[in-house]
Amino acid sequence: MLSLITGLHAVGNHPAGWRHPNAWTDTVMNLEQGIHVAKTAERGLFDMLFISDGNGVPSMDAPEMLEANCITVKPAVFEPVTFLSALAMHTSQIGLLATATTTYEEPFTLARKFASLDHLSKGRACWNVVTSSNPLDSLNFGKDEHLARYDRYERAQEFVDVCKGLWDSWAEDAFLQDKASGRYLDISRVHTLDHHGKHFKIKGPLNAARPPQGYPVLFSAGQSEPGRELAASIADCMFCATPTKELALAFYGDMKARAQQHGRDASELRVFPGAVIYAAETQAEAEDNFAEMQALITPSVGVLNLSHYVDMDLTGYAPDDLFPPLTEDGVGGSSRRYAIAAVAHAEKLTIRQTYERFLPSFGHVVMIGDAKKIADEIEDWYASGACDGFNVHVGYQPDGLDRFVDHVVPELQRRGIYKKEYGPGTLREKLGLTLPPNPFFEAKRDAAE
Ligand SMILES: Cc1cc2nc3c(=O)[nH]c(=O)nc-3n(C[C@H](O)[C@H](O)[C@H](O)COP(=O)(O)O)c2cc1C
C-alpha cells in the first residue's frame, strides 16, 4: 500500500506561495496552525508528519533571500521534537517525524528526547537522521567550519549505533514496581552500554525506558555515496529528491540493492521521493492557482534561491544565460544540485527557465492538476517501482493540504492503492516494519533457555 508523508511548515513550500492572498499570515511559530495541519494530515490518513530542520538561521550569507522568505528551512521555527510532542497530544495515529543532526547533537540527549517522544505518542516517533546541510550551523557549536562530508557520515553511523545501544538499556520487564515485595526495579535487567568509540565515549544506561517501537522509525535523506551507504545500513525509510520518474527508478533500484548488500531485505528500506503537488477541483483551477504563485517570484529571488539549491553563486550571470557547469562540491548538501543540473544541462535551460522550473519543485517532481491527473501520476510512479510512497509538499497552507486531502486522497482510495483507515498499533506496526529485538536481553534469554 502506498504511504504518504507531509511537511508541517505552516508557510508551505512554493518560494512565493506565502505571498498568495489565501495563504496563512502569522505563520511564525504558530501552534494552532501546526495543529490544523496535523489534523488535516490525519484526516487524509497520512502516515507521517515531517519537520525539516537546521541548527541555525539558514542563508545568513544571503540576506536578500532570507528577507524574501524563499528557503525551505525557515529562520524562526519550533525545535522539532518539542513541537511534535505538543502535536502528539492533538493526534492519535499519524507518525511524528522530527529532523535532528548527528553532526551537532549529542547521542545521549537525543536518544532520550526520541525515547520520550515515542513514549508520549504511544509509539509514533520517527527520526530524520541528517548530517546538516547548512555549513553555517557549525558556527553555533564552537567550530569554525562544517565537518567534511565523509567525516559527518562516519560520525552519523557511530551516533546511530550508540543511540540504539542506549535505547536498549532496559529490558521491558525491568520495572517490577512490585508493591508487595518493595522491589521497584530488577537491576539484572539493565544494560550499561560503556561505549568507547572514535567520536563518542558514553557510559549509559539511558534514563528512559525502551521506546514502544524499540527504536523510533529511522529516516535518512542523504544522496551522496556516504549518504546512501548510511541509509542502506540504518534507515527504515529514506527521502530523495528525484525530479523525473527515470531518476527515481534508478535511485530506488540502487537503494534496494544497497540494503541487500548490507544483509537486509529490500522491503526493509522504504524510499520516498518528494512530490510538490498543486491540486484543485479542476485542472484549470489548479493551473491558475500555480500561475498566481509563479507570478510572485521576482528574478532576484529566483537567482538567489537557485544558487542556494545548486550550492553555487549564480548572481554573476544574467537570468537568460544558459545554466553553467557546476562548480566543485562544497562541504554542504549535494542531494539536489546534481538532480537540478542534470535536467538543466540536458534540456539546455537558461538560469531563468531553471529557476522557474525548479523553485516550485526544489528538486522534486511537480504535479499540477485535478484529482484524476495527480492520482494518475502517483499511481504510475508507484506501480512502476519508482517509490514506496511520496513526501507531499504543497505550495501554501492551508489550501494546499486541504485540496490534496479532499480531492486526491479519495481518488487514490477508489483505485485501491491507498488505505481507507489506519491500521492498529505503533507506527512500525502500521508500516509493516519489524520491531527491533533488544540484543542484550534476547541474548541473555536465549542463553538461559
Ligand atoms: C526530503 C529531504 C528532506 C531533507 N531534510 C533535511 C533537513 O531537515 N535538514 C538537513 O540538514 N538536511 C536535510 N536534507 C538534506 C539531506 O540530509 C542532505 O542530503 C544532507 O544533509 C547532505 O547529504 P548528502 O551529501 O549525502 O547529499 C533533506 C533532503 C531531502 C531530500
Tab-separated table of C-alpha atoms and ligand atoms in Angstrom:
chain	number	residue	atom	x	y	z
A	1	MET	CA	0.000	0.000	0.000
A	2	LEU	CA	1.209	3.489	-0.891
A	3	SER	CA	2.444	5.562	2.090
A	4	LEU	CA	2.217	9.336	2.347
A	5	ILE	CA	4.174	11.874	4.364
A	6	THR	CA	3.620	15.608	4.514
A	7	GLY	CA	5.559	18.563	5.889
A	8	LEU	CA	4.416	20.636	8.797
A	9	HIS	CA	5.694	24.110	7.982
A	10	ALA	CA	2.632	26.357	8.001
A	11	VAL	CA	4.195	28.572	5.363
A	12	GLY	CA	4.107	25.916	2.593
A	13	ASN	CA	6.786	25.123	0.018
A	14	HIS	CA	6.417	27.344	-3.036
A	15	PRO	CA	9.080	30.082	-2.733
A	16	ALA	CA	6.449	32.819	-3.135
A	17	GLY	CA	3.403	30.853	-2.001
A	18	TRP	CA	3.375	32.640	1.358
A	19	ARG	CA	2.531	35.860	-0.563
A	20	HIS	CA	-0.629	34.360	-2.072
A	21	PRO	CA	-3.741	36.198	-0.839
A	22	ASN	CA	-5.237	32.951	0.534
A	23	ALA	CA	-2.062	31.887	2.354
A	24	TRP	CA	-1.973	31.949	6.146
A	25	THR	CA	-0.456	35.007	7.761
A	26	ASP	CA	1.168	34.963	11.191
A	27	THR	CA	2.983	31.702	10.389
A	28	VAL	CA	5.932	32.202	12.746
A	29	MET	CA	5.892	29.557	15.499
A	30	ASN	CA	2.135	29.278	15.439
A	31	LEU	CA	0.947	26.221	17.384
A	32	GLU	CA	-2.683	26.466	16.253
A	33	GLN	CA	-1.662	26.312	12.578
A	34	GLY	CA	0.532	23.281	13.358
A	35	ILE	CA	-2.445	21.561	14.976
A	36	HIS	CA	-4.600	22.415	11.940
A	37	VAL	CA	-2.058	20.882	9.509
A	38	ALA	CA	-1.635	17.801	11.734
A	39	LYS	CA	-5.370	17.198	11.960
A	40	THR	CA	-5.815	17.670	8.206
A	41	ALA	CA	-2.983	15.202	7.543
A	42	GLU	CA	-4.567	12.698	9.912
A	43	ARG	CA	-7.935	13.208	8.211
A	44	GLY	CA	-6.134	12.277	4.958
A	45	LEU	CA	-4.665	9.161	6.684
A	46	PHE	CA	-1.110	10.369	6.093
A	47	ASP	CA	1.462	8.002	7.598
A	48	MET	CA	3.818	10.680	8.862
A	49	LEU	CA	4.057	14.355	9.599
A	50	PHE	CA	7.542	15.696	8.843
A	51	ILE	CA	9.544	18.663	10.141
A	52	SER	CA	12.755	19.554	8.336
A	53	ASP	CA	15.276	21.439	10.426
A	54	GLY	CA	18.672	23.019	10.851
A	55	ASN	CA	20.528	24.394	13.827
A	56	GLY	CA	20.963	27.963	12.790
A	57	VAL	CA	19.347	30.580	10.625
A	58	PRO	CA	19.982	29.395	7.060
A	59	SER	CA	21.369	31.752	4.432
A	60	MET	CA	22.616	34.452	6.767
A	61	ASP	CA	25.200	34.881	3.978
A	62	ALA	CA	22.383	35.687	1.510
A	63	PRO	CA	20.242	38.188	3.416
A	64	GLU	CA	18.104	39.122	0.390
A	65	MET	CA	16.981	35.526	0.182
A	66	LEU	CA	16.258	35.396	3.857
A	67	GLU	CA	14.254	38.613	3.599
A	68	ALA	CA	12.157	37.153	0.798
A	69	ASN	CA	11.422	34.032	2.885
A	70	CYS	CA	12.315	31.794	-0.047
A	71	ILE	CA	14.115	28.879	1.535
A	72	THR	CA	12.575	25.654	2.717
A	73	VAL	CA	14.207	25.701	6.150
A	74	LYS	CA	12.697	28.734	7.816
A	75	PRO	CA	14.565	31.155	10.081
A	76	ALA	CA	12.317	31.047	13.155
A	77	VAL	CA	10.783	27.660	13.873
A	78	PHE	CA	9.916	25.366	16.762
A	79	GLU	CA	12.506	22.789	17.765
A	80	PRO	CA	11.065	19.648	16.063
A	81	VAL	CA	10.884	17.138	18.939
A	82	THR	CA	9.311	19.773	21.185
A	83	PHE	CA	6.774	20.744	18.529
A	84	LEU	CA	5.861	17.158	17.696
A	85	SER	CA	5.451	16.379	21.398
A	86	ALA	CA	2.785	19.084	21.526
A	87	LEU	CA	1.139	17.758	18.356
A	88	ALA	CA	1.164	14.231	19.770
A	89	MET	CA	-1.474	15.461	22.210
A	90	HIS	CA	-3.755	16.572	19.347
A	91	THR	CA	-3.401	13.478	17.130
A	92	SER	CA	-3.631	9.752	17.736
A	93	GLN	CA	-2.471	7.871	14.638
A	94	ILE	CA	-0.028	9.797	12.492
A	95	GLY	CA	3.742	9.245	12.724
A	96	LEU	CA	5.743	12.188	14.060
A	97	LEU	CA	8.943	12.649	12.066
A	98	ALA	CA	11.485	15.081	13.527
A	99	THR	CA	14.780	16.019	11.908
A	100	ALA	CA	17.848	16.037	14.137
A	101	THR	CA	21.502	16.316	13.204
A	102	THR	CA	24.201	13.841	14.174
A	103	THR	CA	26.863	16.459	13.456
A	104	TYR	CA	25.978	18.834	16.272
A	105	GLU	CA	23.764	16.936	18.707
A	106	GLU	CA	24.981	14.509	21.397
A	107	PRO	CA	23.676	10.914	21.259
A	108	PHE	CA	22.698	10.664	24.917
A	109	THR	CA	20.429	13.704	24.955
A	110	LEU	CA	18.973	12.974	21.528
A	111	ALA	CA	18.274	9.295	22.317
A	112	ARG	CA	16.480	10.487	25.450
A	113	LYS	CA	14.356	13.036	23.536
A	114	PHE	CA	13.251	10.494	20.918
A	115	ALA	CA	12.540	7.883	23.595
A	116	SER	CA	10.340	10.460	25.323
A	117	LEU	CA	8.527	11.353	22.086
A	118	ASP	CA	7.939	7.669	21.358
A	119	HIS	CA	6.508	7.051	24.832
A	120	LEU	CA	4.251	10.058	24.981
A	121	SER	CA	2.935	9.489	21.434
A	122	LYS	CA	2.413	5.751	22.124
A	123	GLY	CA	4.893	4.587	19.503
A	124	ARG	CA	4.688	7.202	16.762
A	125	ALA	CA	8.184	8.767	16.824
A	126	CYS	CA	10.440	8.887	13.782
A	127	TRP	CA	13.861	10.480	13.426
A	128	ASN	CA	15.142	12.012	10.184
A	129	VAL	CA	18.882	11.437	10.656
A	130	VAL	CA	20.729	14.275	8.901
A	131	THR	CA	24.318	15.429	8.991
A	132	SER	CA	23.304	19.114	8.493
A	133	SER	CA	23.084	20.600	5.052
A	134	ASN	CA	23.730	24.176	6.256
A	135	PRO	CA	27.520	24.593	6.720
A	136	LEU	CA	26.963	27.756	8.773
A	137	ASP	CA	25.411	25.689	11.585
A	138	SER	CA	28.992	24.886	12.672
A	139	LEU	CA	29.436	28.479	13.888
A	140	ASN	CA	26.862	27.888	16.625
A	141	PHE	CA	28.751	24.903	18.025
A	142	GLY	CA	32.232	26.250	18.690
A	143	LYS	CA	33.559	25.235	15.271
A	144	ASP	CA	34.926	27.489	12.529
A	145	GLU	CA	33.829	25.216	9.722
A	146	HIS	CA	31.495	22.340	8.903
A	147	LEU	CA	32.848	18.796	9.171
A	148	ALA	CA	33.764	17.276	5.787
A	149	ARG	CA	31.083	15.023	4.260
A	150	TYR	CA	32.788	11.637	4.867
A	151	ASP	CA	33.609	12.624	8.456
A	152	ARG	CA	29.989	13.677	9.032
A	153	TYR	CA	28.674	10.352	7.814
A	154	GLU	CA	31.244	8.381	9.813
A	155	ARG	CA	30.131	10.251	12.940
A	156	ALA	CA	26.474	9.679	11.956
A	157	GLN	CA	26.976	5.909	11.781
A	158	GLU	CA	28.550	5.757	15.245
A	159	PHE	CA	25.917	8.197	16.572
A	160	VAL	CA	23.025	5.985	15.468
A	161	ASP	CA	24.721	2.795	16.723
A	162	VAL	CA	25.167	4.446	20.116
A	163	CYS	CA	21.548	5.621	20.228
A	164	LYS	CA	20.358	2.085	19.522
A	165	GLY	CA	22.575	0.811	22.332
A	166	LEU	CA	21.116	3.435	24.680
A	167	TRP	CA	17.516	2.656	23.666
A	168	ASP	CA	18.332	-0.979	24.532
A	169	SER	CA	19.342	-0.031	28.098
A	170	TRP	CA	16.294	-1.513	29.802
A	171	ALA	CA	14.545	-4.825	29.327
A	172	GLU	CA	10.801	-4.440	29.030
A	173	ASP	CA	10.306	-6.298	32.319
A	174	ALA	CA	12.960	-4.307	34.230
A	175	PHE	CA	10.480	-2.108	36.081
A	176	LEU	CA	8.852	-4.534	38.537
A	177	GLN	CA	7.033	-1.867	40.554
A	178	ASP	CA	6.042	-4.620	42.964
A	179	LYS	CA	4.373	-3.002	45.972
A	180	ALA	CA	4.212	-6.306	47.863
A	181	SER	CA	7.945	-7.103	47.716
A	182	GLY	CA	9.112	-3.488	47.693
A	183	ARG	CA	11.197	-4.081	44.548
A	184	TYR	CA	10.741	-1.280	42.034
A	185	LEU	CA	13.436	-2.420	39.653
A	186	ASP	CA	15.184	-5.650	38.649
A	187	ILE	CA	18.750	-4.434	38.330
A	188	SER	CA	19.743	-7.554	36.350
A	189	ARG	CA	17.514	-6.251	33.550
A	190	VAL	CA	19.546	-3.125	32.749
A	191	HIS	CA	22.405	-2.917	30.281
A	192	THR	CA	25.145	-0.322	30.716
A	193	LEU	CA	26.477	0.486	27.265
A	194	ASP	CA	30.004	1.618	28.211
A	195	HIS	CA	30.768	2.800	24.676
A	196	HIS	CA	34.291	3.925	23.749
A	197	GLY	CA	34.381	4.856	20.061
A	198	LYS	CA	36.145	7.258	17.726
A	199	HIS	CA	33.597	10.038	18.243
A	200	PHE	CA	31.789	9.225	21.478
A	201	LYS	CA	32.514	7.934	24.967
A	202	ILE	CA	29.268	7.145	26.762
A	203	LYS	CA	28.677	5.169	29.916
A	204	GLY	CA	24.885	4.730	29.958
A	205	PRO	CA	22.346	3.448	30.740
A	206	LEU	CA	19.816	5.844	29.246
A	207	ASN	CA	17.438	7.392	31.766
A	208	ALA	CA	14.429	6.470	29.627
A	209	ALA	CA	12.623	3.150	29.262
A	210	ARG	CA	12.923	1.342	25.927
A	211	PRO	CA	10.737	3.123	23.340
A	212	PRO	CA	7.441	1.331	22.490
A	213	GLN	CA	8.756	0.840	18.943
A	214	GLY	CA	12.128	-0.444	20.193
A	215	TYR	CA	13.750	2.298	18.157
A	216	PRO	CA	11.878	5.188	16.562
A	217	VAL	CA	11.380	4.690	12.827
A	218	LEU	CA	14.684	5.845	11.326
A	219	PHE	CA	14.787	8.065	8.268
A	220	SER	CA	17.713	9.372	6.286
A	221	ALA	CA	17.936	11.854	3.430
A	222	GLY	CA	21.479	11.980	2.020
A	223	GLN	CA	22.012	11.052	-1.610
A	224	SER	CA	25.807	11.224	-1.867
A	225	GLU	CA	27.789	7.971	-1.750
A	226	PRO	CA	28.270	8.028	2.047
A	227	GLY	CA	24.696	9.299	2.464
A	228	ARG	CA	23.332	6.310	0.557
A	229	GLU	CA	25.544	3.887	2.481
A	230	LEU	CA	24.310	5.251	5.807
A	231	ALA	CA	20.693	4.908	4.686
A	232	ALA	CA	21.295	1.381	3.399
A	233	SER	CA	22.721	0.310	6.740
A	234	ILE	CA	20.494	2.084	9.278
A	235	ALA	CA	17.349	3.596	7.738
A	236	ASP	CA	13.843	2.138	7.711
A	237	CYS	CA	12.817	4.842	5.260
A	238	MET	CA	14.557	7.496	3.231
A	239	PHE	CA	13.764	10.685	1.389
A	240	CYS	CA	15.071	11.534	-2.034
A	241	ALA	CA	14.920	14.392	-4.490
A	242	THR	CA	14.294	12.837	-7.907
A	243	PRO	CA	12.554	15.207	-10.350
A	244	THR	CA	11.825	12.563	-13.002
A	245	LYS	CA	10.481	9.029	-12.842
A	246	GLU	CA	13.641	7.741	-14.566
A	247	LEU	CA	15.874	9.245	-11.872
A	248	ALA	CA	13.553	7.890	-9.190
A	249	LEU	CA	13.629	4.386	-10.700
A	250	ALA	CA	17.433	4.441	-10.760
A	251	PHE	CA	17.619	5.733	-7.189
A	252	TYR	CA	15.090	3.201	-5.932
A	253	GLY	CA	16.904	0.286	-7.579
A	254	ASP	CA	20.236	1.470	-6.240
A	255	MET	CA	18.970	1.841	-2.658
A	256	LYS	CA	17.195	-1.519	-2.597
A	257	ALA	CA	20.363	-3.216	-3.892
A	258	ARG	CA	22.488	-1.442	-1.283
A	259	ALA	CA	20.123	-2.525	1.503
A	260	GLN	CA	20.546	-6.137	0.332
A	261	GLN	CA	24.326	-5.734	0.294
A	262	HIS	CA	24.000	-4.805	3.967
A	263	GLY	CA	22.248	-8.136	4.590
A	264	ARG	CA	18.773	-6.639	4.746
A	265	ASP	CA	15.604	-7.495	2.894
A	266	ALA	CA	14.955	-4.871	0.192
A	267	SER	CA	11.475	-4.252	1.640
A	268	GLU	CA	13.024	-3.108	4.938
A	269	LEU	CA	14.142	0.162	3.351
A	270	ARG	CA	11.288	2.326	2.036
A	271	VAL	CA	12.026	5.125	-0.432
A	272	PHE	CA	10.034	8.358	-0.503
A	273	PRO	CA	10.660	10.860	-3.281
A	274	GLY	CA	9.299	14.333	-2.704
A	275	ALA	CA	6.375	15.492	-4.859
A	276	VAL	CA	5.221	19.080	-4.889
A	277	ILE	CA	1.525	18.868	-5.514
A	278	TYR	CA	-0.688	21.719	-6.668
A	279	ALA	CA	-4.146	20.147	-6.623
A	280	ALA	CA	-7.594	21.666	-7.175
A	281	GLU	CA	-11.078	20.566	-8.086
A	282	THR	CA	-10.476	21.188	-11.799
A	283	GLN	CA	-7.362	21.220	-13.985
A	284	ALA	CA	-7.897	24.879	-14.931
A	285	GLU	CA	-8.267	25.932	-11.319
A	286	ALA	CA	-5.026	24.124	-10.361
A	287	GLU	CA	-3.105	25.730	-13.228
A	288	ASP	CA	-4.440	29.211	-12.431
A	289	ASN	CA	-3.523	28.819	-8.787
A	290	PHE	CA	0.001	27.701	-9.733
A	291	ALA	CA	0.413	30.639	-12.152
A	292	GLU	CA	-0.611	33.051	-9.397
A	293	MET	CA	2.236	31.789	-7.213
A	294	GLN	CA	4.796	31.784	-10.063
A	295	ALA	CA	3.982	35.427	-10.825
A	296	LEU	CA	5.048	36.325	-7.293
A	297	ILE	CA	8.696	35.136	-7.820
A	298	THR	CA	10.948	38.108	-8.699
A	299	PRO	CA	14.168	37.481	-10.778
A	300	SER	CA	16.471	38.405	-7.879
A	301	VAL	CA	14.682	35.969	-5.594
A	302	GLY	CA	14.754	33.381	-8.377
A	303	VAL	CA	18.515	33.606	-8.961
A	304	LEU	CA	19.416	33.706	-5.276
A	305	ASN	CA	17.173	30.827	-4.423
A	306	LEU	CA	18.503	28.667	-7.246
A	307	SER	CA	22.068	29.490	-6.105
A	308	HIS	CA	21.150	28.029	-2.736
A	309	TYR	CA	19.842	24.773	-4.153
A	310	VAL	CA	22.750	24.145	-6.507
A	311	ASP	CA	25.271	25.336	-3.909
A	312	MET	CA	26.976	27.820	-6.288
A	313	ASP	CA	26.758	31.588	-6.788
A	314	LEU	CA	24.741	32.373	-9.932
A	315	THR	CA	24.358	36.109	-9.268
A	316	GLY	CA	27.223	36.960	-11.684
A	317	TYR	CA	25.226	35.576	-14.644
A	318	ALA	CA	22.295	37.170	-16.460
A	319	PRO	CA	18.986	35.356	-15.850
A	320	ASP	CA	18.832	34.482	-19.570
A	321	ASP	CA	22.328	32.915	-19.722
A	322	LEU	CA	22.439	29.142	-20.109
A	323	PHE	CA	22.707	27.268	-16.805
A	324	PRO	CA	26.512	26.931	-16.323
A	325	PRO	CA	28.584	23.844	-15.452
A	326	LEU	CA	28.528	23.054	-11.732
A	327	THR	CA	31.415	24.198	-9.573
A	328	GLU	CA	33.098	21.618	-7.355
A	329	ASP	CA	31.225	20.238	-4.355
A	330	GLY	CA	31.301	22.348	-1.223
A	331	VAL	CA	31.034	20.789	2.205
A	332	GLY	CA	27.234	21.220	2.350
A	333	GLY	CA	24.368	19.295	0.801
A	334	SER	CA	24.687	17.692	-2.614
A	335	SER	CA	21.387	15.849	-2.946
A	336	ARG	CA	19.578	18.332	-5.118
A	337	ARG	CA	22.352	20.077	-7.025
A	338	TYR	CA	23.138	17.161	-9.345
A	339	ALA	CA	19.496	16.399	-9.996
A	340	ILE	CA	18.784	20.015	-10.975
A	341	ALA	CA	21.934	20.444	-13.062
A	342	ALA	CA	21.325	17.163	-14.928
A	343	VAL	CA	17.951	18.385	-16.191
A	344	ALA	CA	19.140	21.972	-16.883
A	345	HIS	CA	22.051	20.720	-18.980
A	346	ALA	CA	20.085	18.002	-20.805
A	347	GLU	CA	17.336	20.451	-21.799
A	348	LYS	CA	19.685	23.436	-22.313
A	349	LEU	CA	17.714	25.629	-19.923
A	350	THR	CA	18.610	29.229	-19.075
A	351	ILE	CA	19.015	30.251	-15.454
A	352	ARG	CA	15.538	31.835	-15.527
A	353	GLN	CA	13.969	28.709	-17.034
A	354	THR	CA	15.807	26.624	-14.461
A	355	TYR	CA	14.507	28.614	-11.511
A	356	GLU	CA	11.000	28.780	-12.951
A	357	ARG	CA	11.125	25.015	-13.346
A	358	PHE	CA	12.820	24.110	-10.085
A	359	LEU	CA	11.905	26.681	-7.480
A	360	PRO	CA	8.351	25.403	-7.225
A	361	SER	CA	9.812	21.915	-7.012
A	362	PHE	CA	13.208	22.407	-5.255
A	363	GLY	CA	14.440	19.254	-6.985
A	364	HIS	CA	11.267	17.159	-6.672
A	365	VAL	CA	8.644	16.223	-9.244
A	366	VAL	CA	5.821	18.771	-9.619
A	367	MET	CA	2.238	17.621	-10.138
A	368	ILE	CA	-0.378	20.197	-11.083
A	369	GLY	CA	-3.982	19.267	-11.713
A	370	ASP	CA	-7.259	17.762	-10.683
A	371	ALA	CA	-7.596	14.562	-8.666
A	372	LYS	CA	-7.502	12.292	-11.721
A	373	LYS	CA	-4.326	13.778	-13.186
A	374	ILE	CA	-2.466	13.717	-9.885
A	375	ALA	CA	-3.648	10.224	-8.969
A	376	ASP	CA	-2.557	9.034	-12.454
A	377	GLU	CA	0.978	10.300	-11.826
A	378	ILE	CA	1.178	8.958	-8.297
A	379	GLU	CA	-0.121	5.568	-9.426
A	380	ASP	CA	2.274	5.487	-12.373
A	381	TRP	CA	5.358	6.094	-10.189
A	382	TYR	CA	4.169	3.633	-7.564
A	383	ALA	CA	3.180	0.877	-9.993
A	384	SER	CA	6.466	1.290	-11.919
A	385	GLY	CA	8.515	0.637	-8.798
A	386	ALA	CA	9.902	4.161	-8.504
A	387	CYS	CA	8.837	4.667	-4.876
A	388	ASP	CA	7.104	3.230	-1.817
A	389	GLY	CA	5.177	6.437	-1.339
A	390	PHE	CA	5.611	10.199	-1.525
A	391	ASN	CA	6.606	13.081	0.662
A	392	VAL	CA	3.842	15.514	-0.330
A	393	HIS	CA	4.780	19.206	-0.392
A	394	VAL	CA	2.199	21.896	-1.044
A	395	GLY	CA	2.506	25.496	-2.266
A	396	TYR	CA	0.943	27.259	0.680
A	397	GLN	CA	-1.275	26.450	3.620
A	398	PRO	CA	-3.996	25.717	4.428
A	399	ASP	CA	-5.410	25.358	0.868
A	400	GLY	CA	-2.593	23.111	-0.375
A	401	LEU	CA	-3.110	20.229	2.018
A	402	ASP	CA	-6.889	20.674	2.247
A	403	ARG	CA	-7.223	20.276	-1.513
A	404	PHE	CA	-4.980	17.215	-1.596
A	405	VAL	CA	-6.949	15.546	1.188
A	406	ASP	CA	-10.361	16.494	-0.188
A	407	HIS	CA	-9.747	15.655	-3.858
A	408	VAL	CA	-6.717	13.377	-4.338
A	409	VAL	CA	-6.980	11.062	-1.307
A	410	PRO	CA	-10.490	9.763	-2.219
A	411	GLU	CA	-9.311	9.099	-5.784
A	412	LEU	CA	-6.288	7.115	-4.554
A	413	GLN	CA	-8.592	5.137	-2.249
A	414	ARG	CA	-11.028	4.466	-5.094
A	415	ARG	CA	-8.137	2.972	-7.100
A	416	GLY	CA	-7.272	0.666	-4.184
A	417	ILE	CA	-3.693	1.891	-3.763
A	418	TYR	CA	-4.243	3.871	-0.568
A	419	LYS	CA	-5.661	2.769	2.802
A	420	LYS	CA	-9.191	3.621	3.946
A	421	GLU	CA	-8.328	3.588	7.650
A	422	TYR	CA	-5.281	3.472	9.866
A	423	GLY	CA	-4.008	0.040	10.852
A	424	PRO	CA	-3.626	-0.874	14.536
A	425	GLY	CA	-0.578	-0.473	16.764
A	426	THR	CA	2.544	1.611	16.718
A	427	LEU	CA	3.826	3.323	13.602
A	428	ARG	CA	6.232	0.447	12.935
A	429	GLU	CA	3.280	-1.945	13.011
A	430	LYS	CA	1.183	0.291	10.773
A	431	LEU	CA	4.038	0.424	8.251
A	432	GLY	CA	4.695	-3.324	8.480
A	433	LEU	CA	8.233	-2.769	9.788
A	434	THR	CA	9.714	-5.235	12.261
A	435	LEU	CA	10.034	-4.376	15.933
A	436	PRO	CA	13.791	-4.435	16.588
A	437	PRO	CA	14.592	-7.031	19.277
A	438	ASN	CA	16.688	-5.893	22.227
A	439	PRO	CA	20.007	-7.689	21.519
A	440	PHE	CA	21.282	-7.559	25.104
A	441	PHE	CA	18.291	-9.206	26.718
A	442	GLU	CA	17.420	-11.518	23.824
A	443	ALA	CA	20.930	-12.980	24.119
A	444	LYS	CA	20.591	-13.430	27.889
A	445	ARG	CA	17.199	-15.081	27.499
A	446	ASP	CA	18.494	-17.374	24.734
A	447	ALA	CA	21.433	-18.355	26.964
A	448	ALA	CA	19.116	-19.066	29.890
A	449	GLU	CA	16.842	-21.316	27.811
B	1	LIG	C1	13.189	15.498	1.546
B	1	LIG	C2	14.509	15.907	2.120
B	1	LIG	C3	14.489	16.487	3.378
B	1	LIG	C4	15.674	16.916	3.957
B	1	LIG	N1	15.628	17.494	5.191
B	1	LIG	C5	16.755	17.981	5.740
B	1	LIG	C6	16.718	18.652	6.984
B	1	LIG	O1	15.670	18.818	7.580
B	1	LIG	N2	17.885	19.118	7.498
B	1	LIG	C7	19.105	18.949	6.867
B	1	LIG	O2	20.125	19.386	7.378
B	1	LIG	N3	19.144	18.315	5.665
B	1	LIG	C8	18.010	17.857	5.103
B	1	LIG	N4	18.040	17.246	3.889
B	1	LIG	C9	19.290	17.199	3.216
B	1	LIG	C10	19.990	15.889	3.348
B	1	LIG	O3	20.143	15.432	4.633
B	1	LIG	C11	21.282	16.229	2.694
B	1	LIG	O4	21.350	15.475	1.576
B	1	LIG	C12	22.493	16.093	3.570
B	1	LIG	O5	22.393	16.962	4.621
B	1	LIG	C13	23.713	16.175	2.777
B	1	LIG	O6	23.920	14.876	2.416
B	1	LIG	P1	24.466	14.369	1.024
B	1	LIG	O7	25.812	14.935	0.922
B	1	LIG	O8	24.506	12.888	1.188
B	1	LIG	O9	23.588	14.828	-0.036
B	1	LIG	C14	16.897	16.782	3.273
B	1	LIG	C15	16.900	16.184	1.999
B	1	LIG	C16	15.726	15.746	1.425
B	1	LIG	C17	15.767	15.111	0.079
